[in-house]
Amino acid sequence: MSFGRLAEEIAREAGDMLLAKRPARPEVVVTKSSPTDIVTALDQASEDLIRARIRAVRPDDAILGEEGGSTGGGRVRWIVDPIDGTVNFLYGVPEWAVSIAVEVDGEVVAGVVNVVPRGEVFTAVKDEGAWLAGERLRCNAGVPLDRALIATGFGYESRRRQVQAEVLAHVLPRVRDIRRGGSAASDLCSVAAGRVDGYYERGPQYWDYAAGGLIAAEAGARVGGLGGKPSNPGLTLCAAPGLFEELHDLLAPLDPERDG
């Protein structure tokens, strides 16, 4: 079975489990970076399921998961976010996803983002395109900055949020509008599907953008950081070529990677 097919099967199974077991308000079991950054018991259960399914088929592969950290070694590594958009999941906002990417020798070669409440499973294999429900995805091209619908997100720590608000105050008057979904993986897929024109955010971790970044790139978007860097927690940008550069040049002087 190919990496992409296996990742898709596992992401679908994890999503089905989460839908079946999600109570009206899942119990919060621990906080992470701040009291507003929460993990649920089902977040942990989802990652446990994903890890078990990977190990059953590929016991020698490495796995990097948001909840369980890094395990194993070898050329192949699975990058797992068991619920991207945990706060949305907690509150019943239908914008959360299971995200699984596969690296070979440090390069992402397959990615799946299952936006579970919408029943949408986005997939991509390197050099084979990005897909949703049998339709090949293409990002919006030729959109100037002042007509661009831009997605973004915010961190949990108060000083970072203050800076993000300052950055947003400069961006908002210069674009069509802003959207805030609450899931980086889903936002990147929205760029791929043409539902937004671009995306930027300070703070997403590798497991948040590994799969969605490949999906967006395979749909024709450029994905990266500031100053030619790859995507990173300092800042991740995504848009079609042309808009990417315009958005980059708007953000760079604002020093959006600072935390106060």
Coordinates of C-alpha atoms in Angstrom, one line a residue:
M1 CA 0.0 0.0 0.0
S2 CA 1.3 3.5 -0.9
F3 CA 2.1 6.0 1.8
G4 CA -0.7 8.3 0.6
R5 CA -3.3 5.5 0.6
L6 CA -2.3 4.3 4.1
A7 CA -2.3 7.9 5.5
E8 CA -5.7 8.5 4.1
E9 CA -7.1 5.3 5.5
I10 CA -5.7 6.1 9.0
A11 CA -6.9 9.7 8.9
R12 CA -10.4 8.6 7.9
E13 CA -10.5 6.0 10.7
A14 CA -9.3 8.5 13.3
G15 CA -11.9 11.0 12.1
D16 CA -14.7 8.5 12.3
M17 CA -13.6 7.6 15.9
L18 CA -13.6 11.2 16.9
L19 CA -17.1 11.9 15.5
A20 CA -18.5 8.8 17.2
K21 CA -17.0 9.5 20.6
R22 CA -17.2 13.3 20.8
P23 CA -19.5 14.2 23.7
A24 CA -21.3 17.5 23.8
R25 CA -18.3 19.1 25.5
P26 CA -15.2 17.0 25.7
E27 CA -13.4 16.9 29.0
V28 CA -10.3 19.0 29.1
V29 CA -7.5 16.9 30.6
V30 CA -4.5 19.2 30.5
T31 CA -3.3 22.5 29.3
K32 CA -0.1 23.1 27.3
S33 CA 1.4 26.5 26.6
S34 CA -1.3 28.5 28.4
P35 CA -4.7 27.9 30.2
T36 CA -6.4 28.6 26.8
D37 CA -4.3 26.0 24.9
I38 CA -6.1 22.7 25.7
V39 CA -5.8 19.0 25.0
T40 CA -8.7 16.7 25.3
A41 CA -8.8 13.0 26.1
L42 CA -9.9 12.3 22.5
D43 CA -6.9 14.3 21.2
Q44 CA -4.7 11.8 22.9
A45 CA -6.9 8.8 21.9
S46 CA -6.7 9.9 18.2
E47 CA -3.0 10.0 18.3
D48 CA -2.8 6.6 20.0
L49 CA -5.0 5.1 17.3
I50 CA -2.9 6.7 14.5
R51 CA 0.4 5.5 16.0
A52 CA -1.0 2.0 16.5
R53 CA -2.2 1.8 12.9
I54 CA 1.1 3.0 11.5
R55 CA 3.1 0.6 13.7
A56 CA 0.9 -2.3 12.6
V57 CA 1.9 -1.9 9.0
R58 CA 5.3 -0.1 9.2
P59 CA 6.9 -0.9 12.6
D60 CA 10.3 0.5 11.8
D61 CA 9.2 4.0 10.8
A62 CA 9.6 7.1 12.9
I63 CA 6.6 9.1 14.1
L64 CA 6.4 12.7 15.2
G65 CA 3.1 13.5 16.9
E66 CA 1.9 16.6 18.6
E67 CA 1.0 14.7 21.8
G68 CA 3.5 11.9 21.9
G69 CA 6.6 13.6 20.6
S70 CA 9.2 11.8 18.4
T71 CA 9.7 8.0 18.4
G72 CA 11.6 5.6 16.2
G73 CA 14.1 6.3 13.4
G74 CA 14.8 5.5 9.8
R75 CA 14.3 7.1 6.4
V76 CA 10.5 7.3 6.7
R77 CA 8.8 9.6 9.3
W78 CA 5.1 10.2 9.9
I79 CA 4.0 13.7 11.0
V80 CA 0.8 13.5 13.0
D81 CA -1.6 16.1 14.3
P82 CA -4.5 14.1 15.9
I83 CA -6.8 17.1 16.1
D84 CA -5.8 20.3 14.5
G85 CA -8.2 22.9 15.9
T86 CA -8.7 21.4 19.3
V87 CA -10.6 24.4 20.6
N88 CA -13.0 24.2 17.7
F89 CA -13.4 20.5 18.5
L90 CA -14.1 21.3 22.1
Y91 CA -16.7 24.0 21.3
G92 CA -18.4 22.2 18.4
V93 CA -17.1 24.6 15.8
P94 CA -17.0 22.5 12.5
E95 CA -13.5 23.5 11.6
W96 CA -11.0 20.9 12.9
A97 CA -9.0 18.2 11.2
V98 CA -6.9 15.1 11.4
S99 CA -3.6 15.8 9.7
I100 CA -1.0 13.1 8.6
A101 CA 2.1 13.7 6.5
V102 CA 4.8 11.3 5.4
E103 CA 8.5 12.2 5.0
V104 CA 11.1 10.2 3.2
D105 CA 14.7 11.4 3.8
G106 CA 13.3 14.6 5.3
E107 CA 11.1 15.5 2.3
V108 CA 7.3 15.4 2.6
V109 CA 6.0 13.0 -0.1
A110 CA 2.4 12.5 1.0
G111 CA -0.2 14.4 3.0
V112 CA -3.8 14.0 4.1
V113 CA -6.0 16.5 5.9
N114 CA -9.4 15.1 7.0
V115 CA -11.6 18.1 7.9
V116 CA -13.9 15.7 9.7
P117 CA -17.1 17.8 10.4
R118 CA -17.3 18.7 6.7
G119 CA -16.6 15.2 5.5
E120 CA -13.8 16.5 3.3
V121 CA -10.6 14.6 2.9
F122 CA -7.8 16.5 1.1
T123 CA -4.9 14.4 -0.2
A124 CA -1.7 15.0 -2.0
V125 CA 1.3 13.0 -3.2
K126 CA 4.4 14.9 -4.3
D127 CA 4.4 15.6 -8.0
E128 CA 1.0 14.0 -8.4
G129 CA -1.3 16.9 -7.5
A130 CA -3.7 17.7 -4.7
W131 CA -7.2 16.2 -4.6
L132 CA -10.6 16.5 -2.9
A133 CA -13.4 14.0 -3.7
G134 CA -11.8 13.1 -7.0
E135 CA -11.4 16.7 -8.2
R136 CA -7.9 18.1 -8.7
L137 CA -7.3 21.3 -6.8
R138 CA -5.9 24.6 -8.1
C139 CA -5.3 27.6 -5.9
N140 CA -6.5 31.0 -7.1
A141 CA -3.9 32.7 -9.3
G142 CA -3.5 36.3 -10.4
V143 CA -5.2 37.8 -7.4
P144 CA -3.7 41.2 -6.3
L145 CA -3.1 41.8 -2.7
D146 CA -5.9 44.4 -2.4
R147 CA -8.4 41.9 -3.7
A148 CA -7.1 38.9 -1.7
L149 CA -9.1 37.0 0.9
I150 CA -6.5 36.1 3.5
A151 CA -6.7 33.5 6.3
T152 CA -4.8 33.7 9.5
G153 CA -4.7 32.5 13.0
F154 CA -3.6 33.6 16.5
G155 CA -1.6 32.1 19.3
Y156 CA -2.5 31.3 22.8
E157 CA 0.0 33.4 24.8
S158 CA -1.2 36.9 25.5
R159 CA 1.9 38.8 24.4
R160 CA 2.0 36.9 21.1
R161 CA -1.6 37.7 20.5
Q162 CA -1.0 41.4 21.1
V163 CA 1.7 41.4 18.4
Q164 CA -0.5 39.5 16.1
A165 CA -3.3 42.0 16.6
E166 CA -0.8 44.8 15.7
V167 CA 0.2 43.0 12.5
L168 CA -3.4 42.3 11.6
A169 CA -4.2 46.0 12.0
H170 CA -1.7 46.8 9.2
V171 CA -2.8 43.9 7.0
L172 CA -6.6 44.3 7.1
P173 CA -6.9 47.6 5.3
R174 CA -4.7 46.3 2.5
V175 CA -6.5 43.2 1.6
R176 CA -10.1 42.2 0.6
D177 CA -10.8 40.7 4.1
I178 CA -9.5 38.3 6.7
R179 CA -10.8 34.9 7.7
R180 CA -10.0 33.1 10.9
G181 CA -10.9 29.4 10.8
G182 CA -8.9 28.0 13.8
S183 CA -7.1 25.2 12.0
A184 CA -3.9 25.8 10.2
A185 CA -4.2 22.5 8.3
S186 CA -7.7 23.4 7.1
D187 CA -6.6 26.9 6.2
L188 CA -3.8 25.6 3.9
C189 CA -6.3 23.3 2.3
S190 CA -8.6 26.3 1.8
V191 CA -5.8 28.0 -0.2
A192 CA -5.5 24.8 -2.3
A193 CA -9.2 24.7 -3.0
G194 CA -9.5 28.4 -3.8
R195 CA -11.7 29.2 -0.8
V196 CA -9.2 31.8 0.3
D197 CA -6.4 33.4 -1.7
G198 CA -3.6 33.3 0.9
Y199 CA -2.7 32.4 4.5
Y200 CA -0.2 33.6 7.0
E201 CA 0.3 32.7 10.7
R202 CA 2.9 33.0 13.4
G203 CA 3.1 29.9 15.6
P204 CA 2.0 26.7 13.7
Q205 CA 4.2 23.7 14.4
Y206 CA 5.4 21.3 11.8
W207 CA 2.6 18.8 12.4
D208 CA 0.1 21.7 11.8
Y209 CA 1.4 22.5 8.3
A210 CA 3.3 19.5 7.0
A211 CA 0.4 17.8 5.2
G212 CA -1.5 21.0 4.4
G213 CA 1.6 22.6 3.1
L214 CA 2.1 19.8 0.6
I215 CA -1.5 19.9 -0.4
A216 CA -1.3 23.7 -1.1
A217 CA 2.0 23.3 -3.0
E218 CA 0.6 20.6 -5.2
A219 CA -2.3 22.9 -5.9
G220 CA 0.1 25.5 -7.3
A221 CA 0.7 27.6 -4.2
R222 CA 4.0 28.8 -2.9
V223 CA 4.6 27.8 0.8
G224 CA 7.4 29.2 2.9
G225 CA 8.6 31.6 5.6
L226 CA 10.1 35.0 5.6
G227 CA 13.3 35.9 3.7
G228 CA 13.4 32.7 1.7
K229 CA 13.2 30.4 4.7
P230 CA 11.0 27.3 4.5
S231 CA 7.8 27.2 6.5
N232 CA 8.5 27.4 10.2
P233 CA 6.8 28.3 13.5
G234 CA 8.2 31.8 13.2
L235 CA 5.9 32.4 10.3
T236 CA 4.3 30.3 7.6
L237 CA 3.0 32.0 4.4
C238 CA 1.0 30.4 1.6
A239 CA -0.4 31.9 -1.6
A240 CA -0.1 31.6 -5.4
P241 CA 3.1 33.0 -6.8
G242 CA 2.8 36.8 -7.1
L243 CA 0.4 37.2 -4.2
F244 CA 2.9 35.3 -2.0
E245 CA 5.5 37.9 -2.7
E246 CA 3.1 40.8 -2.1
L247 CA 1.9 39.3 1.2
H248 CA 5.5 38.6 2.2
D249 CA 6.6 42.2 1.5
L250 CA 3.7 43.5 3.4
L251 CA 4.4 41.4 6.5
A252 CA 8.2 41.5 6.6
P253 CA 8.6 45.1 7.8
L254 CA 6.1 44.4 10.6
D255 CA 8.5 41.9 12.2
P256 CA 5.6 39.4 12.7
E257 CA 7.9 36.8 14.2
R258 CA 8.4 38.7 17.5
D259 CA 6.4 37.9 20.6
G260 CA 6.3 41.3 22.2

